[in-house]
Amino acid sequence: MKIVCVGRNYVEHIEELNNEIPTEPVYFIKPQSAITNEIHYQEDLHYEGEICFLIGNPIKVGVGLDLTKRALQSRLKEKGLPWERAKAFKGSALFSDFVSVKNFEGLRIELFKNGTLVQSGDVDLMIYKPAFLMQDIDAIFGLEEGDILMTGTPKGVGKVDRNDTFEAKLWQGDTLLIQKIWRVV
């Protein structure tokens, strides 16, 4: 089981972090030890809400948080080094339950921090859409039942503070598919 993450997949998020728009998908992998049910406070920890897919038959959809040690990521990027120490550490991935959907059209994530909407984005805003990502990732790394795809984050990422509460909602059109709450401990 692995978690394949897509970096730089929303133009407005790329701009908010002053990154370049990629000419091909940016991928990194998180190990199974990254999965947790609680956010453990650490200094300079940032949240990134994402639409996620659980690979299987059928493919299911959910929401997740990709936690990032932002200062460390910036230092690694400046040196041209891999990001894993900042992105794939133990406890850096949280997920809701996953549900079946007939298609990937109209999927939208909303992330609230302490009751305030901080992120909102749908598949139409993605540079690389879910079906393409699954095909491309399968050709490169292989995708197996139980793998998770994190499709990138819309603009609005930010700092995790002590005692924060995050609420993620996944919509398909006007239908609420998933609602998940995480608290910082």
mmCIF file of C-alpha atoms in Angstrom:
data_model
loop_
_atom_site.group_PDB
_atom_site.id
_atom_site.type_symbol
_atom_site.label_atom_id
_atom_site.label_comp_id
_atom_site.label_asym_id
_atom_site.label_seq_id
_atom_site.Cartn_x
_atom_site.Cartn_y
_atom_site.Cartn_z
ATOM 1 C CA MET A 1 0.000 0.000 0.000
ATOM 2 C CA LYS A 2 1.300 3.430 -0.929
ATOM 3 C CA ILE A 3 0.077 7.000 -1.113
ATOM 4 C CA VAL A 4 0.891 8.799 -4.357
ATOM 5 C CA CYS A 5 0.621 12.565 -4.064
ATOM 6 C CA VAL A 6 0.374 15.164 -6.794
ATOM 7 C CA GLY A 7 2.172 18.454 -6.252
ATOM 8 C CA ARG A 8 1.381 21.689 -8.036
ATOM 9 C CA ASN A 9 -1.934 20.630 -9.564
ATOM 10 C CA TYR A 10 -3.927 23.855 -8.917
ATOM 11 C CA VAL A 11 -2.693 27.065 -10.591
ATOM 12 C CA GLU A 12 -3.778 29.387 -7.754
ATOM 13 C CA HIS A 13 -1.941 27.219 -5.183
ATOM 14 C CA ILE A 14 1.174 27.269 -7.350
ATOM 15 C CA GLU A 15 0.955 31.068 -7.433
ATOM 16 C CA GLU A 16 0.379 31.416 -3.662
ATOM 17 C CA LEU A 17 3.662 29.550 -3.010
ATOM 18 C CA ASN A 18 5.525 31.353 -5.842
ATOM 19 C CA ASN A 19 6.289 28.117 -7.683
ATOM 20 C CA GLU A 20 6.526 27.493 -11.407
ATOM 21 C CA ILE A 21 3.686 25.795 -13.259
ATOM 22 C CA PRO A 22 4.959 22.318 -14.149
ATOM 23 C CA THR A 23 5.095 21.002 -17.707
ATOM 24 C CA GLU A 24 4.321 17.495 -16.423
ATOM 25 C CA PRO A 25 2.782 16.151 -13.203
ATOM 26 C CA VAL A 26 4.857 16.404 -10.021
ATOM 27 C CA TYR A 27 4.620 13.216 -7.930
ATOM 28 C CA PHE A 28 5.903 12.136 -4.558
ATOM 29 C CA ILE A 29 5.079 9.112 -2.412
ATOM 30 C CA LYS A 30 4.173 8.825 1.242
ATOM 31 C CA PRO A 31 4.662 5.518 3.079
ATOM 32 C CA GLN A 32 1.911 3.719 4.974
ATOM 33 C CA SER A 33 3.411 5.072 8.228
ATOM 34 C CA ALA A 34 2.300 8.554 7.121
ATOM 35 C CA ILE A 35 -1.353 7.632 7.768
ATOM 36 C CA THR A 36 -2.796 8.828 11.075
ATOM 37 C CA ASN A 37 -6.167 9.745 12.553
ATOM 38 C CA GLU A 38 -4.910 12.716 14.584
ATOM 39 C CA ILE A 39 -2.972 15.874 13.810
ATOM 40 C CA HIS A 40 -0.071 16.106 16.233
ATOM 41 C CA TYR A 41 1.021 19.710 16.658
ATOM 42 C CA GLN A 42 4.515 20.580 15.471
ATOM 43 C CA GLU A 43 6.043 23.968 14.757
ATOM 44 C CA ASP A 44 5.791 25.163 11.163
ATOM 45 C CA LEU A 45 3.267 22.482 10.201
ATOM 46 C CA HIS A 46 0.939 23.423 7.340
ATOM 47 C CA TYR A 47 -2.323 21.854 6.161
ATOM 48 C CA GLU A 48 -3.323 21.059 2.575
ATOM 49 C CA GLY A 49 -6.851 19.734 1.953
ATOM 50 C CA GLU A 50 -7.180 17.350 -0.997
ATOM 51 C CA ILE A 51 -9.621 15.222 -2.981
ATOM 52 C CA CYS A 52 -8.353 11.646 -2.641
ATOM 53 C CA PHE A 53 -9.060 8.349 -4.359
ATOM 54 C CA LEU A 54 -8.821 4.826 -2.965
ATOM 55 C CA ILE A 55 -7.767 2.473 -5.745
ATOM 56 C CA GLY A 56 -9.895 -0.635 -6.108
ATOM 57 C CA ASN A 57 -12.890 -1.986 -7.930
ATOM 58 C CA PRO A 58 -14.702 0.320 -7.732
ATOM 59 C CA ILE A 59 -12.447 3.343 -7.230
ATOM 60 C CA LYS A 60 -13.721 5.326 -4.249
ATOM 61 C CA VAL A 61 -13.342 8.999 -3.342
ATOM 62 C CA GLY A 62 -12.685 10.789 -0.065
ATOM 63 C CA VAL A 63 -10.925 13.795 1.405
ATOM 64 C CA GLY A 64 -7.560 14.048 3.050
ATOM 65 C CA LEU A 65 -5.068 16.344 4.678
ATOM 66 C CA ASP A 66 -1.509 16.412 3.418
ATOM 67 C CA LEU A 67 0.565 17.833 6.275
ATOM 68 C CA THR A 68 3.753 19.653 5.347
ATOM 69 C CA LYS A 69 6.759 20.899 7.297
ATOM 70 C CA ARG A 70 6.845 24.080 5.202
ATOM 71 C CA ALA A 71 10.173 25.619 6.324
ATOM 72 C CA LEU A 72 11.938 22.294 5.843
ATOM 73 C CA GLN A 73 10.309 21.869 2.419
ATOM 74 C CA SER A 74 11.522 25.332 1.392
ATOM 75 C CA ARG A 75 15.095 24.562 2.471
ATOM 76 C CA LEU A 76 15.067 21.245 0.596
ATOM 77 C CA LYS A 77 13.636 22.858 -2.557
ATOM 78 C CA GLU A 78 16.293 25.607 -2.470
ATOM 79 C CA LYS A 79 19.002 22.929 -2.472
ATOM 80 C CA GLY A 80 17.292 20.871 -5.192
ATOM 81 C CA LEU A 81 16.784 17.975 -2.793
ATOM 82 C CA PRO A 82 13.774 15.618 -2.525
ATOM 83 C CA TRP A 83 10.835 16.773 -0.378
ATOM 84 C CA GLU A 84 10.130 13.521 1.468
ATOM 85 C CA ARG A 85 11.479 14.688 4.849
ATOM 86 C CA ALA A 86 8.942 17.534 4.728
ATOM 87 C CA LYS A 87 6.028 15.667 3.132
ATOM 88 C CA ALA A 88 6.275 11.917 3.885
ATOM 89 C CA PHE A 89 7.036 11.903 7.592
ATOM 90 C CA LYS A 90 5.193 9.679 10.083
ATOM 91 C CA GLY A 91 1.706 11.081 10.709
ATOM 92 C CA SER A 92 1.591 13.365 7.647
ATOM 93 C CA ALA A 93 -1.571 12.019 5.970
ATOM 94 C CA LEU A 94 -5.150 11.946 7.244
ATOM 95 C CA PHE A 95 -8.150 10.555 5.394
ATOM 96 C CA SER A 96 -11.921 10.428 5.647
ATOM 97 C CA ASP A 97 -13.881 7.342 4.787
ATOM 98 C CA PHE A 98 -14.085 6.655 1.049
ATOM 99 C CA VAL A 99 -17.337 6.323 -0.909
ATOM 100 C CA SER A 100 -18.241 5.060 -4.370
ATOM 101 C CA VAL A 101 -19.211 7.525 -7.099
ATOM 102 C CA LYS A 102 -20.385 6.911 -10.660
ATOM 103 C CA ASN A 103 -17.933 9.446 -12.115
ATOM 104 C CA PHE A 104 -15.450 12.122 -11.069
ATOM 105 C CA GLU A 105 -17.467 15.050 -12.449
ATOM 106 C CA GLY A 106 -18.331 17.922 -10.128
ATOM 107 C CA LEU A 107 -16.236 16.763 -7.166
ATOM 108 C CA ARG A 108 -15.358 19.679 -4.860
ATOM 109 C CA ILE A 109 -13.530 19.915 -1.553
ATOM 110 C CA GLU A 110 -14.130 22.506 1.121
ATOM 111 C CA LEU A 111 -11.845 22.782 4.139
ATOM 112 C CA PHE A 112 -12.775 24.807 7.210
ATOM 113 C CA LYS A 113 -10.290 25.788 9.922
ATOM 114 C CA ASN A 114 -12.024 26.603 13.212
ATOM 115 C CA GLY A 115 -15.292 27.169 11.332
ATOM 116 C CA THR A 116 -13.845 29.464 8.647
ATOM 117 C CA LEU A 117 -13.668 28.304 5.027
ATOM 118 C CA VAL A 118 -9.970 28.311 4.075
ATOM 119 C CA GLN A 119 -9.888 26.100 0.967
ATOM 120 C CA SER A 120 -12.342 25.291 -1.801
ATOM 121 C CA GLY A 121 -11.561 23.666 -5.128
ATOM 122 C CA ASP A 122 -12.994 21.243 -7.634
ATOM 123 C CA VAL A 123 -11.705 18.863 -10.257
ATOM 124 C CA ASP A 124 -12.298 21.466 -12.979
ATOM 125 C CA LEU A 125 -9.521 23.609 -11.431
ATOM 126 C CA MET A 126 -6.982 20.774 -11.557
ATOM 127 C CA ILE A 127 -4.288 20.983 -14.210
ATOM 128 C CA TYR A 128 -4.199 17.180 -14.390
ATOM 129 C CA LYS A 129 -7.581 15.492 -13.910
ATOM 130 C CA PRO A 130 -8.091 12.312 -11.812
ATOM 131 C CA ALA A 131 -8.524 9.871 -14.717
ATOM 132 C CA PHE A 132 -5.317 11.090 -16.378
ATOM 133 C CA LEU A 133 -3.420 10.966 -13.076
ATOM 134 C CA MET A 134 -4.475 7.386 -12.395
ATOM 135 C CA GLN A 135 -3.398 6.260 -15.872
ATOM 136 C CA ASP A 136 -0.084 8.143 -15.708
ATOM 137 C CA ILE A 137 0.764 6.998 -12.176
ATOM 138 C CA ASP A 138 -0.090 3.394 -13.033
ATOM 139 C CA ALA A 139 2.294 3.552 -16.009
ATOM 140 C CA ILE A 140 5.111 4.984 -13.849
ATOM 141 C CA PHE A 141 4.788 3.389 -10.394
ATOM 142 C CA GLY A 142 1.930 0.944 -10.807
ATOM 143 C CA LEU A 143 -1.296 1.286 -8.856
ATOM 144 C CA GLU A 144 -2.587 -1.572 -6.725
ATOM 145 C CA GLU A 145 -5.780 -2.133 -4.804
ATOM 146 C CA GLY A 146 -5.588 -0.199 -1.545
ATOM 147 C CA ASP A 147 -3.274 2.527 -2.860
ATOM 148 C CA ILE A 148 -4.401 6.115 -2.283
ATOM 149 C CA LEU A 149 -4.080 9.011 -4.722
ATOM 150 C CA MET A 150 -3.940 12.548 -3.275
ATOM 151 C CA THR A 151 -4.690 14.859 -6.210
ATOM 152 C CA GLY A 152 -3.175 18.146 -5.018
ATOM 153 C CA THR A 153 -4.415 21.098 -3.036
ATOM 154 C CA PRO A 154 -6.319 24.236 -3.986
ATOM 155 C CA LYS A 155 -5.181 27.664 -2.764
ATOM 156 C CA GLY A 156 -5.582 28.552 0.884
ATOM 157 C CA VAL A 157 -2.996 26.350 2.580
ATOM 158 C CA GLY A 158 -1.821 27.575 5.942
ATOM 159 C CA LYS A 159 -0.396 27.010 9.373
ATOM 160 C CA VAL A 160 -1.627 24.406 11.851
ATOM 161 C CA ASP A 161 -1.999 25.889 15.331
ATOM 162 C CA ARG A 162 -2.555 24.223 18.690
ATOM 163 C CA ASN A 163 -6.190 23.256 19.344
ATOM 164 C CA ASP A 164 -7.282 23.857 15.734
ATOM 165 C CA THR A 165 -10.270 21.984 14.363
ATOM 166 C CA PHE A 166 -10.417 21.131 10.657
ATOM 167 C CA GLU A 167 -13.630 20.131 8.914
ATOM 168 C CA ALA A 168 -13.460 18.780 5.375
ATOM 169 C CA LYS A 169 -16.456 18.379 3.112
ATOM 170 C CA LEU A 170 -16.568 16.584 -0.216
ATOM 171 C CA TRP A 171 -19.340 17.538 -2.593
ATOM 172 C CA GLN A 172 -20.459 16.194 -5.932
ATOM 173 C CA GLY A 173 -22.532 18.972 -7.387
ATOM 174 C CA ASP A 174 -25.047 19.869 -4.664
ATOM 175 C CA THR A 175 -24.747 16.519 -2.873
ATOM 176 C CA LEU A 176 -22.614 16.293 0.270
ATOM 177 C CA LEU A 177 -20.732 12.983 0.018
ATOM 178 C CA ILE A 178 -18.431 13.196 3.026
ATOM 179 C CA GLN A 179 -17.926 15.327 6.101
ATOM 180 C CA LYS A 180 -14.868 14.716 8.303
ATOM 181 C CA ILE A 181 -13.512 16.526 11.365
ATOM 182 C CA TRP A 182 -9.932 16.406 12.683
ATOM 183 C CA ARG A 183 -8.602 18.113 15.797
ATOM 184 C CA VAL A 184 -5.033 19.078 16.578
ATOM 185 C CA VAL A 185 -3.664 17.313 19.664
#
